[in-house]
PDB file of C-alpha atoms in Angstrom:
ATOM      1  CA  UNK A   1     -18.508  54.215 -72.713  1.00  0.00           C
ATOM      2  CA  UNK A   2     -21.712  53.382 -74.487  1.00  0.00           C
ATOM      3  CA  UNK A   3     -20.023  51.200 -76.849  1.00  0.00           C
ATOM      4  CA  UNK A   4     -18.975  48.653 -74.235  1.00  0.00           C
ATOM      5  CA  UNK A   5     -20.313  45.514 -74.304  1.00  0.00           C
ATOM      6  CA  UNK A   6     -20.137  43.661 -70.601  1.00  0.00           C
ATOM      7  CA  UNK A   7     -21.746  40.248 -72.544  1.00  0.00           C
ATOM      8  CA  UNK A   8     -17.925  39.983 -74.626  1.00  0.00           C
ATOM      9  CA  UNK A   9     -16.352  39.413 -71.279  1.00  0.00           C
ATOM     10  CA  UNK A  10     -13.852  42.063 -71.449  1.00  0.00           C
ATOM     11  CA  UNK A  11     -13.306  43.431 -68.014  1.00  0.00           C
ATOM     12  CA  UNK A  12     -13.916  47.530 -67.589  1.00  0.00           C
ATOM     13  CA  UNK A  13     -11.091  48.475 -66.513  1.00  0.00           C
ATOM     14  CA  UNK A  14      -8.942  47.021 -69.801  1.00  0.00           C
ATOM     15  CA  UNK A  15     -12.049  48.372 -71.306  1.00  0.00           C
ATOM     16  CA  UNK A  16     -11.073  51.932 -70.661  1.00  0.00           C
ATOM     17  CA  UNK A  17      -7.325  51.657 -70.926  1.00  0.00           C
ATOM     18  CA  UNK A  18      -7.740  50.071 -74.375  1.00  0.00           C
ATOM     19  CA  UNK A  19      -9.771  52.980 -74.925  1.00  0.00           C
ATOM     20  CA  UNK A  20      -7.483  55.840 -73.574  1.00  0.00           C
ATOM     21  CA  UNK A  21      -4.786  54.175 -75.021  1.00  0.00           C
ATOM     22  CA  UNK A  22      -5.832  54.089 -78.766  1.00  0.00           C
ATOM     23  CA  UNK A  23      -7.501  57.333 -78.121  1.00  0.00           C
ATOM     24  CA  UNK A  24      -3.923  58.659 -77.934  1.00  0.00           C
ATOM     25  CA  UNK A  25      -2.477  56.654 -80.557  1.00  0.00           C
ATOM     26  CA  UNK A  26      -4.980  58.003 -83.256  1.00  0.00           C
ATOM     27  CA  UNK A  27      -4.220  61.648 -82.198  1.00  0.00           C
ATOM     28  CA  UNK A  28      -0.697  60.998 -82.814  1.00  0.00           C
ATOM     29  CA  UNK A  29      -1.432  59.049 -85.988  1.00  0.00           C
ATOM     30  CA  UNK A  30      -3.493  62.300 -87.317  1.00  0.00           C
ATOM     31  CA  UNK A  31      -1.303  65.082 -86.582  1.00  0.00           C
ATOM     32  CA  UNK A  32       3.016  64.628 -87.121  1.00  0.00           C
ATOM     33  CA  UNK A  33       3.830  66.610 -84.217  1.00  0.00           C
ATOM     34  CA  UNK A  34       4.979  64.461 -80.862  1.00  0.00           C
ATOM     35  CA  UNK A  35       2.559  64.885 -77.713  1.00  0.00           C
ATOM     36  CA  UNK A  36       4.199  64.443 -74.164  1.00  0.00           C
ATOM     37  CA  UNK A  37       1.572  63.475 -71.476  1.00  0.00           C
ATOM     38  CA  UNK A  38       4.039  65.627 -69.489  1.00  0.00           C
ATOM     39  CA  UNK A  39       4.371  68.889 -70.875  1.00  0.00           C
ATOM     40  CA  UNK A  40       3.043  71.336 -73.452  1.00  0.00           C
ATOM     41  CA  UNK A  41      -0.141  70.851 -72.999  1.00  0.00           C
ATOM     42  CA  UNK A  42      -2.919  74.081 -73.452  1.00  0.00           C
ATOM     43  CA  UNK A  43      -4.845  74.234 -70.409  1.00  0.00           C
ATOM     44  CA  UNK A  44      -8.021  72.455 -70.575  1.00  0.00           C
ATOM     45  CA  UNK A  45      -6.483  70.098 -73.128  1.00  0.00           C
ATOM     46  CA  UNK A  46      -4.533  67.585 -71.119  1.00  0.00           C
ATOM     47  CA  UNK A  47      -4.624  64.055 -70.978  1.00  0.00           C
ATOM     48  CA  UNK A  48      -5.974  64.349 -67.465  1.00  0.00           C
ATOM     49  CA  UNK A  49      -8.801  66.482 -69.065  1.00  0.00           C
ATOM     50  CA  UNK A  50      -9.961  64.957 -72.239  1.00  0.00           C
ATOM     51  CA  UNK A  51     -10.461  61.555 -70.110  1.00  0.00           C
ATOM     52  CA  UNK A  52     -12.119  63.583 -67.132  1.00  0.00           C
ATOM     53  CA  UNK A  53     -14.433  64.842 -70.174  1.00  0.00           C
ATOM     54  CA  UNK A  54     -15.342  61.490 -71.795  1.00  0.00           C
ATOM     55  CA  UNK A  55     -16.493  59.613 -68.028  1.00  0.00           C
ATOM     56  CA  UNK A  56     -19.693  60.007 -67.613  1.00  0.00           C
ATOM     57  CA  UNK A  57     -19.799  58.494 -63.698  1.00  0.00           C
ATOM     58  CA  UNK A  58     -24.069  57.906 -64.333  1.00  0.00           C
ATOM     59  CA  UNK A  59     -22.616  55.452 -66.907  1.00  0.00           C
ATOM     60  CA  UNK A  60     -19.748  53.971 -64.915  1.00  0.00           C
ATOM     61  CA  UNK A  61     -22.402  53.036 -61.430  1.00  0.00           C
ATOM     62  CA  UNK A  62     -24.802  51.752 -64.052  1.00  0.00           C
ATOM     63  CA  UNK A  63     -22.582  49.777 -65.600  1.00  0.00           C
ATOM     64  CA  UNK A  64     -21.409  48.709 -62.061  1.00  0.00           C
ATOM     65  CA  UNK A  65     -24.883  47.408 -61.107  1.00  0.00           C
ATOM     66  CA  UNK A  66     -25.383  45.286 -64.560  1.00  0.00           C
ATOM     67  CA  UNK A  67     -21.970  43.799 -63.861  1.00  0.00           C
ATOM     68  CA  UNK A  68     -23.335  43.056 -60.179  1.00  0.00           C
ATOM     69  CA  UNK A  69     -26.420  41.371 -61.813  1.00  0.00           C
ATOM     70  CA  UNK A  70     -24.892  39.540 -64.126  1.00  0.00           C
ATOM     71  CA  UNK A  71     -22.522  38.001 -61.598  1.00  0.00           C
ATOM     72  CA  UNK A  72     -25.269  37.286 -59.603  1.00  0.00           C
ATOM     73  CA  UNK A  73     -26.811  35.349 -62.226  1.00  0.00           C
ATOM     74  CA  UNK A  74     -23.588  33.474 -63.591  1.00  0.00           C
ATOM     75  CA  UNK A  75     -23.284  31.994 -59.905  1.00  0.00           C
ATOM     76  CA  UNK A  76     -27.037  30.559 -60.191  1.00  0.00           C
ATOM     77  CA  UNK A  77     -25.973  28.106 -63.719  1.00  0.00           C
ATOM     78  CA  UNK A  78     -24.933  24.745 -63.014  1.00  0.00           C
ATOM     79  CA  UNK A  79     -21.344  24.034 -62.952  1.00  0.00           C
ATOM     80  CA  UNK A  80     -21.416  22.596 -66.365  1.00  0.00           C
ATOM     81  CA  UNK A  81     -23.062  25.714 -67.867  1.00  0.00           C
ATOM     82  CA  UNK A  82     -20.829  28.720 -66.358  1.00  0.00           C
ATOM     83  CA  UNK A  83     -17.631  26.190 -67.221  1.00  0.00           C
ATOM     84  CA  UNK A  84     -18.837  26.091 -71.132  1.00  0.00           C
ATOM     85  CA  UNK A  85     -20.232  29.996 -71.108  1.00  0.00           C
ATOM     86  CA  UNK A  86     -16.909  31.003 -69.638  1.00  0.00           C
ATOM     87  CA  UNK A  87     -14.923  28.510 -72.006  1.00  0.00           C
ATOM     88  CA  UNK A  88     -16.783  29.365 -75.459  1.00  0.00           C
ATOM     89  CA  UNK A  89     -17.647  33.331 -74.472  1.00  0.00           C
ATOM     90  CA  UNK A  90     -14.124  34.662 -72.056  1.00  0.00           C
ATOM     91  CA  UNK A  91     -11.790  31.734 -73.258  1.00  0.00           C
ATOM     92  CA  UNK A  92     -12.536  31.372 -76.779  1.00  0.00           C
ATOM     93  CA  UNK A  93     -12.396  27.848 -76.787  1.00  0.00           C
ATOM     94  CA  UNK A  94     -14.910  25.909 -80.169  1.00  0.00           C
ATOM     95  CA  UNK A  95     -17.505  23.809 -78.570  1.00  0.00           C
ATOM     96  CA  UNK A  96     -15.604  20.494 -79.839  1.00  0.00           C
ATOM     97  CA  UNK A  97     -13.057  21.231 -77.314  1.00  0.00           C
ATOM     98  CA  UNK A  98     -14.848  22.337 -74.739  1.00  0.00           C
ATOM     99  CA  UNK A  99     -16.988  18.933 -75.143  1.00  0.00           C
ATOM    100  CA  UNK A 100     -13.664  16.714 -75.292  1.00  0.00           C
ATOM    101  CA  UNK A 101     -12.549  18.656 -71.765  1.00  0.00           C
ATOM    102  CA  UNK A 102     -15.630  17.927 -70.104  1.00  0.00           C
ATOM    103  CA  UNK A 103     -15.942  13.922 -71.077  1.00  0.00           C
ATOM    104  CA  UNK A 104     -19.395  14.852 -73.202  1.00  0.00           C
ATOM    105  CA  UNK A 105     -20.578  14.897 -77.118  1.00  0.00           C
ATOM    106  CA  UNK A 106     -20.715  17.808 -78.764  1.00  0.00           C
ATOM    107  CA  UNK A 107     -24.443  18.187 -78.771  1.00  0.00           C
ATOM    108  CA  UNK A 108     -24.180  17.856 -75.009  1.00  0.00           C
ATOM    109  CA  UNK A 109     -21.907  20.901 -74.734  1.00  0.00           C
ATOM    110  CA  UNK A 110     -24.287  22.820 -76.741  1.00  0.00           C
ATOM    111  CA  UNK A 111     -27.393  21.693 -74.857  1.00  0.00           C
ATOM    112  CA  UNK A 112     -25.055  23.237 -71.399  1.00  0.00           C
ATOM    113  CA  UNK A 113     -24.345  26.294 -73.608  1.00  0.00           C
ATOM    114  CA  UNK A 114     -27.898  27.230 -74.890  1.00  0.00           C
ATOM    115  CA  UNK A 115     -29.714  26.586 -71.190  1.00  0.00           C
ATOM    116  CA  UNK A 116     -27.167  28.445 -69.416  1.00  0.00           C
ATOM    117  CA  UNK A 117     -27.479  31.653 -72.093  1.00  0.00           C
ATOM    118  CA  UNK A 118     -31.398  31.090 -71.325  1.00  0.00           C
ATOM    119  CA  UNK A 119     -31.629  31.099 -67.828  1.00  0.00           C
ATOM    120  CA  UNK A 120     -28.944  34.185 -68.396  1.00  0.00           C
ATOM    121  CA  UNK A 121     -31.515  35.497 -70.291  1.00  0.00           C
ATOM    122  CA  UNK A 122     -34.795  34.963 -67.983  1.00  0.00           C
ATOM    123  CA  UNK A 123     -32.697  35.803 -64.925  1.00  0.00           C
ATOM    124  CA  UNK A 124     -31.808  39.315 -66.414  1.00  0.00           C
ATOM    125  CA  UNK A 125     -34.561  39.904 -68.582  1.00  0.00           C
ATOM    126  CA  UNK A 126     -36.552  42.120 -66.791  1.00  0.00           C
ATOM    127  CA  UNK A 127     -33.538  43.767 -64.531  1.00  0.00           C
ATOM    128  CA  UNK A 128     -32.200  44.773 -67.738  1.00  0.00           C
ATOM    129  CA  UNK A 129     -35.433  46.063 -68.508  1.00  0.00           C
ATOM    130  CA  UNK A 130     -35.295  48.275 -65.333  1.00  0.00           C
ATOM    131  CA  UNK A 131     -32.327  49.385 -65.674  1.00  0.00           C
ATOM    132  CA  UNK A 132     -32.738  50.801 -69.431  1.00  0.00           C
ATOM    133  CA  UNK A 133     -35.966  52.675 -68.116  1.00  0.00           C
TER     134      UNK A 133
END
C-alpha cells in the first residue's frame, strides 16, 4: 500500500489485485508444493487473512481523499492540458503524437504539458502538505 503511486495513473483497485495476485504467484514460485485458495489452509493463514493483514483502511481513506483532490484539480486544467497529461501520463502516447492529434507543434504540446503539471502542482501543493502531516 505505501508503494502505490496515484501520479502513474494506475487505478487502486488493479492496484491491489496486481498486488494480491503476484503476492500469490511468488509464494508458489518459492515453495513446490500447490496452494488451493479453497482448502488446506492453517487457520490464520488463508488468503482471506494474509490480505485482511496487509490493508491498512487509515491508508486506503487517505488514499481516497488524495485521489478526490487530485480529481478535483485535473477538472480545473484547460482542455488542452488534461487531454495531453492524460495522453503522455495514462495513455502513453510520445509528445510528437500527441502534438500531431491535437493540430499543434511539438513545443506547443509541451508548453500544455508543463503548465498543466504546474498548476497540478500549485493546486495540490499545500493539500498534499496537509495530508502528509
Amino acid at each position: 500500500m505505501k508503494n502505490y503511486d496515484f501520479f502513474r495513473g494506475v487505478p487502486f483497485e488493479a492496484y491491489i489485485k496486481n498486488q494480491v495476485k503476484f503476492f500469490y504467484y511468488n509464494k508458489l514460485k518459492k515453495k513446490e508444493e500447490e496452494y488451493s485458495l479453497d482448502i488446506g489452509w492453517e487457520e490464520g493463514n488463508s488468503p482471506k487473512d494474509t490480505i485482511l493483514d496487509e490493508i491498512n483502511i487509515e491508508d486506503i481513506v487517505e488514499l481516497k481523499e488524495e485521489v478526490s483532490l487530485l480529481k478535483k484539480a485535473f477538472l480545473k486544467l484547460t482542455d488542452k492540458q488534461q487531454k495531453v497529461i492524460v495522453d503522455f501520463y495514462i495513455n502513453r502516447k510520445s509528445v510528437k503524437e500527441i502534438a500531431e492529434e491535437m493540430g499543434c507543434s511539438y513545443s506547443v504540446a509541451i508548453k500544455h504539458k508543463k503548465r498543466g503539471i504546474d498548476k497540478l502542482k500549485i493546486l495540490l501543493g499545500e493539500k498534499m502538505y496537509l495530508l502528509t502531516k
